[in-house]
Every structure is written in structure tokens, then in C-alpha cells.
Amino acid sequence: MRKWSISICLVFMVSFCFAVPGIEPVFPISSGEYVFYRDYTFSGETYIGFLQYDDSTLAIRYYAKNPESGLGDITVYISLNPKSDFIDMTGEKIVGNVTAEDTETLNYLHDLLYEFAGRRKKLNNRDFFSTLRISQDYVQFGGDVTMIYDYYIPIFNLNRIVDEYGSPLFEAVTFGTLLSSSDTAFVDFKGFQNLPNFSAKDKKEDLSKKWASMYGADDMKVLGEDAFSFIMNLDFGSSVDSLKESGIKASWFESLAKTSITSSGDLLVYAPSITLTKTGDNPVMKFLSYSKEEDMYAFNILIFKNQKDYTYQVENISIYGDFYYENKKYFDSLAN
């Protein structure tokens, strides 16, 4: 039987520390927050990561599995003037034995930092709690693009950049928070391997009668070795009060999503899979995650059923990755 150690940490964090100079963050950034993007403008599999290292230092990492030239793994630590309202570099440290061949890559990383910060600064007064789509000209990405922003993506809130046909040019693949100074998740990330078959043929089978209770408890059930479900009751009232006191203009659901759907420790969240539905009294979170320890993908569905005021019955369903996509219609019907 699968160990099903994957769980979602249902906590709120309303005390934060930092932000990129010039940017008014939706949720101010804490030290150790990072995001990785797949950069499709390169011919080979390439990732660009941003890390809030401390209050005045950002790290940018370039990783290419098969670089056309130069190094395939470079990290740049950039010191910034925290009192400035724009990107004002005060120092730089490069990790990697770079040569002249890497100059173009380093310039590209610098350009991304300046451009992303400058374009995000212009959106300081916009509402990020609904997906924000900004059409603009961006020469580095081929001209006319749409930049898509979501509140739960750290650093710049940038989720992806798509071309005029909607194809991704630059897309967030994972984001999270380092647990300590010894956490190597940022410098170790090399993409996702053996992702589930997203286009698997749906069996369209009704699995409702195949669930079995665990330990005789109605609030814990398994579906063979392929899915696990547990139910708990949570009161978010005190969290709502804390948000009001902090001045963060977010609902309890948005704050919960920001702190729960994030990579941490052994768990990596696959960002393109995230779906957040907050309409009505019964919001839903859905996303794919990967456990490095168990080398296993699981699709997670959290269903919030309002009981009274800010008290909710929360059902957490974790499904083995391939099994979810082979039975997508059934599992999605549970969330509906």
C-alpha cells in the first residue's frame, strides 16, 4: 500500500519581511521564497529561478540540461539597494567558473531582473486576486506577448508569458520557501522528471462504491492503493481577524492558498496544474505535487464546504498522479 505521506499544511502566515525594490507586493516576500520558470525561448530544456535570499539580495539561477554553449548551471547573487524604489545593483557574486562564453547568459539574467521588476512596478495599483492579463510589447520574447500574473506566485507575481497564439514562452513550474540556510532546493532544482500522462484517455468510470473506510472511520478512506481522502473541520475566523490587523487585502482562502500550495522540504508543487476556484461558499484547490522521498506524483484536491460563518468542513483527496488523469472526470466531479 502506498504510504500517502503527502499532506497539505493548512496554516496562515501574515507576518512578512521583504519586497523587490519598487514593487508593492500582494504578500510581502519572506527570506527563502523562490520561483522557477521554464524558459521556452531556448532550444533545449532550460529553467530560470529567482530567490529572495535576504532583505537586500536576490539570487538568479540559470539551469540548462544541454546548453548550446558555456556552463549549464550558473547562480548569480545580486545585492540591491533596499532604500531604492527601482532595481539599483550594489554588488554581485557569481557561482560557477564562468568564461566569456557565459557573458550572454549573464546579460540575459540581468535583463530579466530589470524588465520583470520594472513591468511589475507599473502594476502596483492593480488587483492581483483575479488573474491579471497584460498585453504588451516585449522584444526579448519576440514582440507582442501577454504577461499573466497571479497573487500566489512569489517575487514578481508573474505566472507565465504567452505569445499571440497562447503558447507559453516563459512559465512558472514550481515555487516555494527554503526551510533553512542548509536547504538546497533552489540550487538542486533541475526540472520535473516522468510527469504523469496529462493526456491519458479518461476511463469515465464511477468509482464511488470502491472507497473503503480506514480503521472504521468515516472521515478517512482509501480507493485501493490509488487514492486517499480525509475530512477535518476548521474555523478560519481568527485568521480573518489576523489578516485585517495585518493590512493584507486578501481573503482567508487566498491567504491559505498562498501558504499551502507551495513547495517545501520533500514536496514540490507543479505550478501549471494549479486551479483555484473561490466562487460561492464552497471553494476548491487543485494541484499536482511530487514527493522526492517517495518518487511519486499525487494530484491533490481540497474541497471546502461552508458550515457556518468561517467554519468549513475540508476534504483533502490525494490521488496517485496517473490514476487521476485516467479518471479525471470522476475526481473532478467530486470537486463540483
C-alpha positions as CSV (number, residue, x, y, z in Angstrom):
1,M,0.0,0.0,0.0
2,R,1.2,3.5,-0.8
3,K,2.5,5.4,2.2
4,W,0.5,8.6,1.4
5,S,2.8,10.8,3.4
6,I,1.8,13.8,1.2
7,S,-0.2,16.3,3.1
8,I,-1.1,20.0,2.9
9,C,-0.1,22.4,5.6
10,L,-3.2,24.4,6.4
11,V,-1.6,27.4,8.0
12,F,-1.7,31.2,7.6
13,M,1.3,33.5,7.5
14,V,0.6,37.2,7.8
15,S,4.0,38.4,9.0
16,F,6.4,39.0,6.1
17,C,9.7,40.8,5.6
18,F,10.8,42.0,2.2
19,A,9.9,43.0,-1.3
20,V,11.7,43.7,-4.6
21,P,12.6,47.4,-4.7
22,G,9.8,49.4,-6.3
23,I,7.3,46.7,-6.1
24,E,4.3,46.9,-3.7
25,P,3.7,43.1,-3.1
26,V,0.4,41.4,-2.7
27,F,2.0,39.3,0.1
28,P,5.4,40.8,1.0
29,I,8.2,38.3,0.4
30,S,9.9,36.4,3.2
31,S,13.5,35.3,3.1
32,G,13.9,32.0,1.2
33,E,10.9,32.3,-1.1
34,Y,11.7,31.3,-4.7
35,V,10.2,30.6,-8.1
36,F,11.4,28.6,-11.1
37,Y,10.3,29.2,-14.7
38,R,10.7,27.0,-17.8
39,D,12.1,29.3,-20.5
40,Y,10.9,28.1,-23.9
41,T,12.9,30.7,-25.8
42,F,15.9,28.3,-25.5
43,S,16.1,25.3,-27.9
44,G,16.9,22.9,-25.0
45,E,15.2,22.4,-21.6
46,T,16.1,25.5,-19.6
47,Y,15.0,26.9,-16.3
48,I,15.3,30.4,-14.7
49,G,14.9,30.7,-10.9
50,F,14.6,33.7,-8.6
51,L,15.2,33.6,-4.9
52,Q,14.7,36.2,-2.2
53,Y,18.0,35.4,-0.4
54,D,17.7,38.1,2.3
55,D,16.3,41.7,2.6
56,S,18.7,43.1,0.1
57,T,19.9,40.2,-2.0
58,L,18.2,38.3,-4.9
59,A,19.6,35.2,-6.4
60,I,19.0,34.3,-10.1
61,R,19.8,30.7,-11.3
62,Y,20.1,29.6,-14.9
63,Y,20.0,25.8,-15.5
64,A,20.1,24.2,-18.9
65,K,20.2,20.4,-19.3
66,N,22.1,20.6,-22.6
67,P,23.4,24.2,-23.0
68,E,24.3,25.3,-26.5
69,S,27.4,27.0,-25.1
70,G,29.0,27.8,-21.8
71,L,28.0,26.5,-18.4
72,G,24.7,24.8,-17.8
73,D,24.3,25.9,-14.2
74,I,25.0,29.4,-13.1
75,T,23.7,31.2,-10.0
76,V,24.1,35.0,-9.5
77,Y,23.6,36.7,-6.1
78,I,22.7,40.3,-6.7
79,S,22.9,42.9,-3.9
80,L,20.3,45.6,-4.2
81,N,19.8,49.0,-2.5
82,P,16.8,48.3,-0.3
83,K,16.0,52.0,0.0
84,S,15.6,52.5,-3.7
85,D,12.2,52.3,-5.5
86,F,13.8,50.6,-8.5
87,I,16.5,47.9,-9.2
88,D,19.7,49.5,-8.0
89,M,22.5,46.9,-8.0
90,T,25.2,47.4,-5.4
91,G,27.1,44.2,-5.8
92,E,27.2,40.8,-7.5
93,K,28.6,37.3,-6.7
94,I,28.6,34.6,-9.4
95,V,28.7,30.9,-8.5
96,G,30.3,28.9,-11.3
97,N,33.5,29.0,-13.2
98,V,32.2,31.4,-15.9
99,T,34.1,32.3,-19.0
100,A,33.5,34.7,-21.9
101,E,31.1,32.1,-23.3
102,D,28.7,32.8,-20.4
103,T,28.5,36.6,-20.9
104,E,25.4,36.4,-23.0
105,T,23.6,34.3,-20.4
106,L,24.6,36.6,-17.5
107,N,23.4,39.7,-19.5
108,Y,20.1,37.9,-20.1
109,L,19.6,37.2,-16.4
110,H,20.3,40.9,-15.6
111,D,17.9,42.0,-18.3
112,L,15.1,39.7,-16.9
113,L,15.6,41.2,-13.4
114,Y,15.3,44.8,-14.7
115,E,12.4,44.1,-17.0
116,F,10.4,41.9,-14.7
117,A,10.8,44.4,-11.8
118,G,10.0,47.4,-14.0
119,R,7.0,45.9,-15.6
120,R,5.6,44.7,-12.3
121,K,6.2,48.1,-10.7
122,K,3.8,49.6,-13.2
123,L,1.1,47.3,-11.9
124,N,1.3,48.3,-8.2
125,N,-2.2,49.5,-8.0
126,R,-3.8,46.6,-9.9
127,D,-5.9,43.8,-8.3
128,F,-4.0,40.5,-8.4
129,F,-6.7,38.4,-6.7
130,S,-8.2,37.7,-10.1
131,T,-5.7,36.5,-12.7
132,L,-4.2,39.6,-14.3
133,R,-3.5,39.5,-18.1
134,I,-1.4,42.3,-19.5
135,S,-0.8,42.6,-23.3
136,Q,2.4,44.4,-24.2
137,D,5.4,44.5,-26.4
138,Y,8.4,42.6,-25.1
139,V,11.3,42.4,-27.6
140,Q,13.2,39.7,-25.7
141,F,10.2,37.4,-26.1
142,G,9.5,38.1,-29.7
143,G,7.3,41.2,-29.6
144,D,3.6,41.1,-28.8
145,V,3.0,38.9,-25.7
146,T,0.6,38.6,-22.8
147,M,2.1,38.6,-19.3
148,I,-0.1,36.7,-16.8
149,Y,0.1,37.4,-13.1
150,D,-1.3,35.5,-10.1
151,Y,-1.1,36.5,-6.4
152,Y,0.3,33.2,-5.2
153,I,3.4,33.4,-7.3
154,P,6.3,34.9,-5.3
155,I,8.8,37.7,-6.2
156,F,7.1,39.3,-9.2
157,N,3.7,37.5,-9.2
158,L,4.5,36.5,-12.8
159,N,2.9,33.2,-13.7
160,R,3.7,33.0,-17.4
161,I,4.3,34.8,-20.6
162,V,2.5,33.6,-23.7
163,D,2.7,34.6,-27.4
164,E,-0.1,35.9,-29.5
165,Y,-1.4,32.3,-30.0
166,G,-1.4,31.5,-26.3
167,S,1.7,29.3,-26.4
168,P,3.9,29.6,-23.3
169,L,7.3,31.4,-23.7
170,F,8.1,31.6,-20.1
171,E,6.1,29.6,-17.5
172,A,6.3,29.1,-13.7
173,V,6.8,25.4,-13.0
174,T,7.3,25.5,-9.2
175,F,7.7,27.8,-6.3
176,G,8.3,27.5,-2.6
177,T,10.2,28.5,0.5
178,L,13.5,27.2,1.8
179,L,13.2,25.7,5.2
180,S,16.6,26.8,6.4
181,S,20.0,28.1,5.3
182,S,21.0,24.5,4.6
183,D,18.0,23.7,2.4
184,T,19.4,23.1,-1.1
185,A,16.1,23.0,-3.0
186,F,16.9,26.1,-5.0
187,V,20.4,25.1,-6.1
188,D,19.4,21.5,-6.7
189,F,16.3,22.0,-8.9
190,K,16.6,20.5,-12.4
191,G,13.1,20.3,-13.6
192,F,10.4,17.6,-13.2
193,Q,11.0,14.1,-14.4
194,N,8.5,11.5,-15.6
195,L,5.4,13.7,-15.2
196,P,2.1,11.9,-15.3
197,N,0.4,11.4,-18.7
198,F,-1.8,14.6,-18.8
199,S,-3.5,13.4,-22.0
200,A,-4.3,9.9,-20.7
201,K,-7.6,8.5,-22.0
202,D,-10.3,9.0,-19.3
203,K,-11.9,5.7,-18.3
204,K,-15.1,7.6,-17.3
205,E,-15.7,5.1,-14.6
206,D,-17.9,5.7,-11.5
207,L,-15.5,4.9,-8.6
208,S,-17.9,6.0,-5.8
209,K,-18.6,2.5,-4.5
210,K,-14.9,1.4,-4.4
211,W,-13.9,3.6,-1.5
212,A,-13.2,1.8,1.8
213,S,-13.0,3.3,5.3
214,M,-9.7,3.2,7.2
215,Y,-9.7,1.9,10.8
216,G,-13.5,2.0,10.7
217,A,-13.5,5.8,10.5
218,D,-15.9,7.6,8.1
219,D,-13.5,10.6,7.8
220,M,-10.6,8.6,6.4
221,K,-11.0,6.5,3.2
222,V,-8.9,4.8,0.6
223,L,-9.5,3.9,-3.0
224,G,-7.4,0.8,-3.3
225,E,-3.8,2.0,-3.4
226,D,-4.5,4.8,-5.7
227,A,-6.3,7.5,-3.7
228,F,-6.7,8.6,-0.1
229,S,-9.2,11.0,1.5
230,F,-9.6,12.6,4.9
231,I,-12.0,15.1,6.3
232,M,-11.5,17.7,9.0
233,N,-13.4,20.7,10.4
234,L,-11.5,24.1,10.5
235,D,-12.5,27.5,11.8
236,F,-10.8,30.3,9.9
237,G,-12.4,33.2,11.9
238,S,-9.2,34.0,13.9
239,S,-7.2,34.0,10.6
240,V,-9.6,36.5,9.1
241,D,-9.1,38.8,12.1
242,S,-5.3,38.5,11.7
243,L,-5.5,39.4,8.1
244,K,-7.5,42.5,8.9
245,E,-5.0,43.5,11.5
246,S,-2.0,43.0,9.2
247,G,-3.5,45.2,6.5
248,I,-3.2,42.4,3.8
249,K,-6.1,42.8,1.4
250,A,-6.7,39.1,1.0
251,S,-9.5,36.7,2.0
252,W,-8.8,33.7,4.2
253,F,-8.9,31.4,1.1
254,E,-6.3,33.5,-0.8
255,S,-4.0,33.6,2.2
256,L,-4.4,29.9,2.7
257,A,-3.6,29.2,-0.9
258,K,-0.5,31.4,-0.8
259,T,0.9,29.5,2.2
260,S,-0.4,26.0,1.4
261,I,0.1,25.4,-2.3
262,T,3.8,25.8,-2.2
263,S,6.9,23.6,-2.4
264,S,8.5,22.9,0.9
265,G,11.0,20.3,2.1
266,D,10.4,17.0,0.3
267,L,7.4,18.3,-1.6
268,L,7.5,20.1,-5.0
269,V,4.3,21.7,-6.4
270,Y,3.9,21.6,-10.2
271,A,2.7,25.2,-10.8
272,P,0.9,24.7,-14.2
273,S,-1.5,22.3,-12.6
274,I,-2.9,24.7,-10.1
275,T,-6.6,25.6,-10.2
276,L,-8.2,27.7,-7.5
277,T,-12.0,28.2,-7.5
278,K,-13.3,30.6,-4.9
279,T,-16.8,31.4,-6.2
280,G,-19.7,30.6,-3.9
281,D,-19.5,29.1,-0.4
282,N,-17.5,26.0,-1.3
283,P,-14.1,27.0,-2.8
284,V,-11.7,24.3,-4.2
285,M,-7.9,24.0,-4.6
286,K,-6.5,21.5,-7.1
287,F,-2.8,20.9,-7.9
288,L,-0.2,18.2,-8.7
289,S,2.7,17.6,-6.4
290,Y,5.8,15.5,-6.4
291,S,7.4,13.7,-3.3
292,K,11.1,13.4,-3.8
293,E,11.4,10.9,-0.9
294,E,8.8,8.5,-2.4
295,D,9.5,9.5,-6.1
296,M,5.7,9.8,-6.5
297,Y,3.3,12.3,-8.1
298,A,0.0,12.9,-6.4
299,F,-2.9,15.1,-7.5
300,N,-4.4,17.0,-4.6
301,I,-8.0,18.2,-4.3
302,L,-9.1,20.3,-1.3
303,I,-12.8,20.9,-1.1
304,F,-14.1,23.5,1.4
305,K,-17.7,23.1,2.5
306,N,-19.1,26.0,4.5
307,Q,-20.8,25.0,7.7
308,K,-21.3,28.4,9.4
309,D,-19.6,31.8,9.2
310,Y,-15.9,30.9,8.7
311,T,-16.2,27.3,9.8
312,Y,-15.6,24.8,7.0
313,Q,-15.5,21.1,6.5
314,V,-12.3,20.4,4.5
315,E,-11.9,17.2,2.4
316,N,-8.4,16.5,1.3
317,I,-8.2,14.0,-1.6
318,S,-4.7,12.8,-2.8
319,I,-4.7,10.7,-5.9
320,Y,-1.8,8.9,-7.5
321,G,-0.8,11.0,-10.5
322,D,-1.5,8.7,-13.4
323,F,-4.7,7.4,-11.8
324,Y,-6.1,10.9,-11.5
325,Y,-5.7,11.7,-15.2
326,E,-7.1,8.2,-16.1
327,N,-10.2,9.0,-14.0
328,K,-10.2,12.8,-14.3
329,K,-14.0,13.2,-14.9
330,Y,-14.9,11.2,-11.8
331,F,-12.5,13.1,-9.4
332,D,-13.3,16.5,-10.9
333,S,-17.0,15.7,-10.2
334,L,-16.2,15.4,-6.5
335,A,-14.9,18.9,-6.5
336,N,-18.1,20.1,-8.3
